mmCIF file of C-alpha atoms in Angstrom:
data_model
loop_
_atom_site.group_PDB
_atom_site.id
_atom_site.type_symbol
_atom_site.label_atom_id
_atom_site.label_comp_id
_atom_site.label_asym_id
_atom_site.label_seq_id
_atom_site.Cartn_x
_atom_site.Cartn_y
_atom_site.Cartn_z
ATOM 1 C CA MET A 856 20.335 -14.231 7.619
ATOM 2 C CA LYS A 857 19.087 -11.553 5.298
ATOM 3 C CA HIS A 858 17.798 -12.090 1.786
ATOM 4 C CA ASN A 859 17.285 -9.698 -1.087
ATOM 5 C CA TYR A 860 13.943 -11.199 -2.021
ATOM 6 C CA PHE A 861 11.364 -11.312 0.716
ATOM 7 C CA GLN A 862 9.444 -12.875 2.494
ATOM 8 C CA ILE A 863 12.660 -12.380 4.490
ATOM 9 C CA ASN A 864 12.349 -15.485 6.659
ATOM 10 C CA PRO A 865 9.663 -17.835 5.332
ATOM 11 C CA ASP A 866 10.825 -20.503 7.808
ATOM 12 C CA PHE A 867 10.428 -18.248 10.853
ATOM 13 C CA ASP A 868 8.173 -19.811 13.455
ATOM 14 C CA LEU A 869 6.427 -18.132 16.370
ATOM 15 C CA THR A 870 9.512 -18.469 18.591
ATOM 16 C CA ASP A 871 11.685 -16.791 15.985
ATOM 17 C CA LEU A 872 9.199 -13.970 15.534
ATOM 18 C CA SER A 873 8.899 -13.523 19.300
ATOM 19 C CA ASN A 874 12.664 -13.305 19.664
ATOM 20 C CA LYS A 875 12.945 -10.822 16.833
ATOM 21 C CA SER A 876 10.134 -8.768 18.381
ATOM 22 C CA GLN A 877 12.078 -8.559 21.646
ATOM 23 C CA GLU A 878 15.167 -7.311 19.717
ATOM 24 C CA ILE A 879 13.082 -4.649 17.985
ATOM 25 C CA ARG A 880 11.411 -3.704 21.283
ATOM 26 C CA ALA A 881 14.803 -3.121 22.947
ATOM 27 C CA SER A 882 16.156 -1.041 20.066
ATOM 28 C CA THR A 883 12.952 1.027 19.951
ATOM 29 C CA LEU A 884 13.136 1.810 23.643
ATOM 30 C CA ASN A 885 16.838 2.698 23.361
ATOM 31 C CA MET A 886 16.142 4.989 20.430
ATOM 32 C CA ILE A 887 13.410 6.891 22.284
ATOM 33 C CA ALA A 888 15.409 7.021 25.524
ATOM 34 C CA LYS A 889 18.501 8.427 23.822
ATOM 35 C CA VAL A 890 16.638 11.436 22.453
ATOM 36 C CA GLY A 891 14.234 11.760 25.402
ATOM 37 C CA MET A 892 11.105 12.132 23.290
ATOM 38 C CA GLY A 893 8.727 10.162 21.100
ATOM 39 C CA HIS A 894 5.646 7.964 21.529
ATOM 40 C CA PRO A 895 6.744 4.793 23.357
ATOM 41 C CA GLY A 896 3.232 3.441 23.952
ATOM 42 C CA SER A 897 2.111 3.533 20.344
ATOM 43 C CA SER A 898 5.443 2.219 19.187
ATOM 44 C CA LEU A 899 5.668 -0.714 21.584
ATOM 45 C CA SER A 900 2.082 -1.886 21.083
ATOM 46 C CA SER A 901 2.691 -2.347 17.324
ATOM 47 C CA ILE A 902 6.011 -4.149 17.368
ATOM 48 C CA GLU A 903 4.685 -7.686 17.052
ATOM 49 C CA ILE A 904 2.470 -6.661 14.149
ATOM 50 C CA LEU A 905 5.334 -4.938 12.321
ATOM 51 C CA THR A 906 7.701 -7.849 12.970
ATOM 52 C CA CYS A 907 5.262 -10.372 11.491
ATOM 53 C CA LEU A 908 4.723 -8.210 8.438
ATOM 54 C CA TYR A 909 8.371 -7.428 7.683
ATOM 55 C CA TYR A 910 10.025 -10.722 8.640
ATOM 56 C CA LYS A 911 7.367 -13.191 7.573
ATOM 57 C CA VAL A 912 4.536 -11.833 5.421
ATOM 58 C CA MET A 913 5.485 -9.104 2.971
ATOM 59 C CA ASN A 914 7.370 -9.486 -0.289
ATOM 60 C CA PHE A 915 9.944 -6.796 -1.143
ATOM 61 C CA ARG A 916 13.601 -6.379 -2.055
ATOM 62 C CA ILE A 917 16.174 -4.569 0.071
ATOM 63 C CA ASP A 918 18.388 -3.953 -2.972
ATOM 64 C CA ASP A 919 15.516 -2.570 -4.995
ATOM 65 C CA LEU A 920 13.129 -0.650 -2.745
ATOM 66 C CA GLN A 921 11.190 0.559 -5.781
ATOM 67 C CA TRP A 922 10.643 -2.935 -7.177
ATOM 68 C CA ARG A 923 7.350 -2.642 -9.045
ATOM 69 C CA ARG A 924 5.723 -5.823 -7.703
ATOM 70 C CA ARG A 925 6.596 -5.300 -4.052
ATOM 71 C CA ASP A 926 4.027 -5.347 -1.281
ATOM 72 C CA ARG A 927 3.413 -1.933 0.257
ATOM 73 C CA PHE A 928 3.172 -0.985 3.934
ATOM 74 C CA ILE A 929 1.682 2.233 5.290
ATOM 75 C CA LEU A 930 1.937 3.252 8.926
ATOM 76 C CA SER A 931 -1.219 5.288 9.250
ATOM 77 C CA LYS A 932 -0.677 5.754 12.989
ATOM 78 C CA GLY A 933 2.476 7.718 12.197
ATOM 79 C CA HIS A 934 3.353 8.547 15.809
ATOM 80 C CA GLY A 935 4.410 4.880 16.189
ATOM 81 C CA ALA A 936 7.288 5.536 13.791
ATOM 82 C CA PRO A 937 10.155 4.544 16.138
ATOM 83 C CA ALA A 938 9.097 0.864 15.950
ATOM 84 C CA LEU A 939 9.101 1.034 12.150
ATOM 85 C CA TYR A 940 12.449 2.839 12.144
ATOM 86 C CA SER A 941 13.948 0.103 14.314
ATOM 87 C CA ILE A 942 12.962 -2.506 11.768
ATOM 88 C CA LEU A 943 14.292 -0.476 8.848
ATOM 89 C CA ILE A 944 17.599 -0.170 10.717
ATOM 90 C CA ASP A 945 17.660 -3.923 11.518
ATOM 91 C CA LEU A 946 17.082 -4.741 7.832
ATOM 92 C CA GLY A 947 19.921 -2.455 6.753
ATOM 93 C CA ILE A 948 17.690 -0.003 4.932
ATOM 94 C CA VAL A 949 18.507 2.841 7.324
ATOM 95 C CA PRO A 950 22.044 3.234 8.805
ATOM 96 C CA PRO A 951 22.262 2.297 12.535
ATOM 97 C CA ASN A 952 23.791 5.630 13.556
ATOM 98 C CA GLU A 953 20.640 7.399 12.464
ATOM 99 C CA SER A 954 18.896 6.076 15.603
ATOM 100 C CA LYS A 955 20.681 8.817 17.592
ATOM 101 C CA THR A 956 19.050 11.554 15.492
ATOM 102 C CA LEU A 957 15.358 10.603 15.963
ATOM 103 C CA ARG A 958 13.067 13.643 15.657
ATOM 104 C CA GLN A 959 15.943 16.039 14.985
ATOM 105 C CA LEU A 960 15.974 18.669 12.248
ATOM 106 C CA ASN A 961 16.908 17.107 8.881
ATOM 107 C CA SER A 962 17.252 13.644 10.410
ATOM 108 C CA MET A 963 16.357 10.605 8.292
ATOM 109 C CA LEU A 964 14.066 9.646 11.183
ATOM 110 C CA GLN A 965 11.458 12.359 11.596
ATOM 111 C CA GLY A 966 8.827 12.345 14.331
ATOM 112 C CA HIS A 967 6.356 10.903 11.822
ATOM 113 C CA PRO A 968 7.131 8.935 8.659
ATOM 114 C CA ASP A 969 8.249 11.257 5.869
ATOM 115 C CA ILE A 970 9.173 9.880 2.435
ATOM 116 C CA ARG A 971 11.408 12.922 1.819
ATOM 117 C CA PHE A 972 13.808 11.748 4.518
ATOM 118 C CA THR A 973 13.470 7.991 5.069
ATOM 119 C CA LYS A 974 14.173 5.201 2.626
ATOM 120 C CA GLY A 975 11.744 2.259 2.554
ATOM 121 C CA LEU A 976 8.566 4.267 3.116
ATOM 122 C CA GLU A 977 5.540 4.268 0.793
ATOM 123 C CA ALA A 978 3.756 7.333 2.192
ATOM 124 C CA SER A 979 4.168 10.177 4.658
ATOM 125 C CA SER A 980 1.774 9.930 7.584
ATOM 126 C CA GLY A 981 0.963 11.502 10.924
ATOM 127 C CA SER A 982 -2.294 13.305 10.226
ATOM 128 C CA LEU A 983 -4.530 10.512 11.555
ATOM 129 C CA GLY A 984 -7.239 8.947 9.448
ATOM 130 C CA GLN A 985 -5.559 9.179 6.034
ATOM 131 C CA GLY A 986 -3.483 6.029 5.692
ATOM 132 C CA LEU A 987 -6.268 3.691 4.660
ATOM 133 C CA SER A 988 -7.385 6.063 1.901
ATOM 134 C CA ILE A 989 -3.819 6.237 0.608
ATOM 135 C CA GLY A 990 -3.570 2.463 0.707
ATOM 136 C CA LEU A 991 -6.906 2.166 -1.047
ATOM 137 C CA GLY A 992 -5.639 4.232 -3.957
ATOM 138 C CA ILE A 993 -2.480 2.156 -4.241
ATOM 139 C CA ALA A 994 -4.424 -1.107 -4.076
ATOM 140 C CA LEU A 995 -6.866 0.048 -6.735
ATOM 141 C CA ALA A 996 -4.011 1.105 -9.051
ATOM 142 C CA MET A 997 -2.298 -2.265 -8.624
ATOM 143 C CA LYS A 998 -5.540 -4.069 -9.446
ATOM 144 C CA LYS A 999 -5.975 -2.111 -12.624
ATOM 145 C CA LYS A 1000 -2.362 -2.892 -13.593
ATOM 146 C CA LYS A 1001 -3.005 -6.570 -12.812
ATOM 147 C CA MET A 1002 -0.220 -6.645 -10.231
ATOM 148 C CA ASN A 1003 -0.253 -9.539 -7.772
ATOM 149 C CA SER A 1004 0.812 -7.390 -4.801
ATOM 150 C CA ASN A 1005 -0.766 -6.396 -1.508
ATOM 151 C CA VAL A 1006 -1.061 -3.234 0.583
ATOM 152 C CA PHE A 1007 -0.918 -3.423 4.357
ATOM 153 C CA VAL A 1008 -2.131 -0.455 6.450
ATOM 154 C CA LEU A 1009 -1.594 -0.276 10.206
ATOM 155 C CA LEU A 1010 -4.260 1.816 12.002
ATOM 156 C CA GLY A 1011 -4.517 2.910 15.586
ATOM 157 C CA ASP A 1012 -7.728 2.139 17.453
ATOM 158 C CA GLY A 1013 -8.129 5.784 18.473
ATOM 159 C CA GLU A 1014 -7.521 6.671 14.853
ATOM 160 C CA CYS A 1015 -10.614 4.680 13.956
ATOM 161 C CA GLN A 1016 -12.698 7.482 15.496
ATOM 162 C CA GLU A 1017 -11.920 9.423 12.304
ATOM 163 C CA GLY A 1018 -14.725 9.345 9.740
ATOM 164 C CA GLN A 1019 -12.323 9.046 6.808
ATOM 165 C CA ILE A 1020 -11.388 5.536 7.952
ATOM 166 C CA TRP A 1021 -14.927 4.328 7.417
ATOM 167 C CA GLU A 1022 -15.286 6.077 4.078
ATOM 168 C CA ALA A 1023 -12.230 4.195 2.900
ATOM 169 C CA ALA A 1024 -13.522 0.906 4.301
ATOM 170 C CA MET A 1025 -16.860 1.464 2.569
ATOM 171 C CA ALA A 1026 -15.087 2.168 -0.717
ATOM 172 C CA ALA A 1027 -12.851 -0.900 -0.425
ATOM 173 C CA GLY A 1028 -15.895 -3.105 0.119
ATOM 174 C CA HIS A 1029 -17.778 -1.509 -2.748
ATOM 175 C CA LEU A 1030 -14.810 -1.967 -5.095
ATOM 176 C CA ASN A 1031 -14.381 -5.549 -3.937
ATOM 177 C CA LEU A 1032 -10.653 -5.084 -3.339
ATOM 178 C CA ASN A 1033 -8.932 -8.236 -2.057
ATOM 179 C CA ASN A 1034 -5.400 -6.849 -2.002
ATOM 180 C CA ILE A 1035 -5.608 -4.397 0.892
ATOM 181 C CA TYR A 1036 -5.245 -5.401 4.535
ATOM 182 C CA ALA A 1037 -6.370 -3.052 7.295
ATOM 183 C CA ILE A 1038 -4.737 -3.991 10.637
ATOM 184 C CA VAL A 1039 -5.977 -2.290 13.786
ATOM 185 C CA ASP A 1040 -3.571 -1.956 16.721
ATOM 186 C CA TYR A 1041 -6.335 -2.338 19.331
ATOM 187 C CA ASN A 1042 -4.438 -1.379 22.490
ATOM 188 C CA GLY A 1043 -7.399 0.406 24.124
ATOM 189 C CA ILE A 1044 -5.560 3.712 24.804
ATOM 190 C CA GLN A 1045 -5.315 6.965 22.945
ATOM 191 C CA HIS A 1046 -3.466 10.201 23.671
ATOM 192 C CA ASP A 1047 -5.891 11.609 26.251
ATOM 193 C CA GLY A 1048 -6.919 8.415 28.027
ATOM 194 C CA PHE A 1049 -8.737 5.123 27.553
ATOM 195 C CA LEU A 1050 -10.630 4.579 24.361
ATOM 196 C CA LYS A 1051 -13.742 3.432 26.197
ATOM 197 C CA ASP A 1052 -13.925 6.676 28.137
ATOM 198 C CA ILE A 1053 -13.362 9.055 25.219
ATOM 199 C CA LEU A 1054 -15.248 7.546 22.285
ATOM 200 C CA ASP A 1055 -15.827 3.808 22.550
ATOM 201 C CA LEU A 1056 -15.577 1.820 19.327
ATOM 202 C CA TYR A 1057 -17.010 -1.423 20.679
ATOM 203 C CA PRO A 1058 -17.871 -3.738 18.963
ATOM 204 C CA LEU A 1059 -15.010 -2.817 16.661
ATOM 205 C CA ALA A 1060 -14.720 -6.148 14.830
ATOM 206 C CA ASP A 1061 -18.430 -6.200 14.055
ATOM 207 C CA LYS A 1062 -18.222 -2.703 12.569
ATOM 208 C CA TRP A 1063 -15.592 -3.925 10.112
ATOM 209 C CA LYS A 1064 -17.519 -7.078 9.299
ATOM 210 C CA ALA A 1065 -20.531 -4.946 8.386
ATOM 211 C CA PHE A 1066 -18.808 -3.913 5.192
ATOM 212 C CA GLY A 1067 -19.645 -7.258 3.645
ATOM 213 C CA PRO A 1068 -18.934 -10.985 3.787
ATOM 214 C CA PRO A 1069 -16.093 -11.878 3.764
ATOM 215 C CA PHE A 1070 -15.380 -8.188 4.203
ATOM 216 C CA LEU A 1071 -15.601 -8.079 0.382
ATOM 217 C CA GLY A 1072 -11.874 -8.484 0.337
ATOM 218 C CA LEU A 1073 -11.119 -6.010 3.105
ATOM 219 C CA LEU A 1074 -9.412 -8.144 5.728
ATOM 220 C CA THR A 1075 -9.182 -6.592 9.179
ATOM 221 C CA SER A 1076 -7.165 -8.005 12.039
ATOM 222 C CA ILE A 1077 -8.036 -6.804 15.551
ATOM 223 C CA TYR A 1078 -5.094 -7.002 17.972
#
């Protein structure tokens, strides 16, 4: 059942979320297979995170995507877009037949999220390292406007090798923001190989914790 006001399924339990994740996983694989290109690894590793956010955690309205008090989501690891697109299709925000046009010229579903083409996006992404800074600006603006809304930013672990990530984390801690959530998809692999062999981030959780107890409002989940 779909609702106009979200959290879409507040009664969803872990079994429901697991079943929905499997549906999204299958549709994501089918989408990539049909066009013969994309980033399956980055997409599949983030599906459970995205499913929890969209079907359980975030507040937004399908019939009013610009609702002022909605929660915002930013896919900073933009190459994982097929997983996000599968969810937007499942929710009825993007038409199902668009799945056949992934990464094609003028498609609603570009290779990386692009707000010019796709409904339901808060920011364009794909140039790694920028999503948390964008989310930080949105979170700060919402605080100043006294809006009780949150910003969720999904980062790749390889993306966390970018210095801009840590500048944004430092700023969020300094500003004591408690309405931005940085989620790291810690799958251990980046484009050219294993994270530990290219530029190891261990201990990643401790690095985030160093920005202040209890993260000074910057909540980081390591998957």
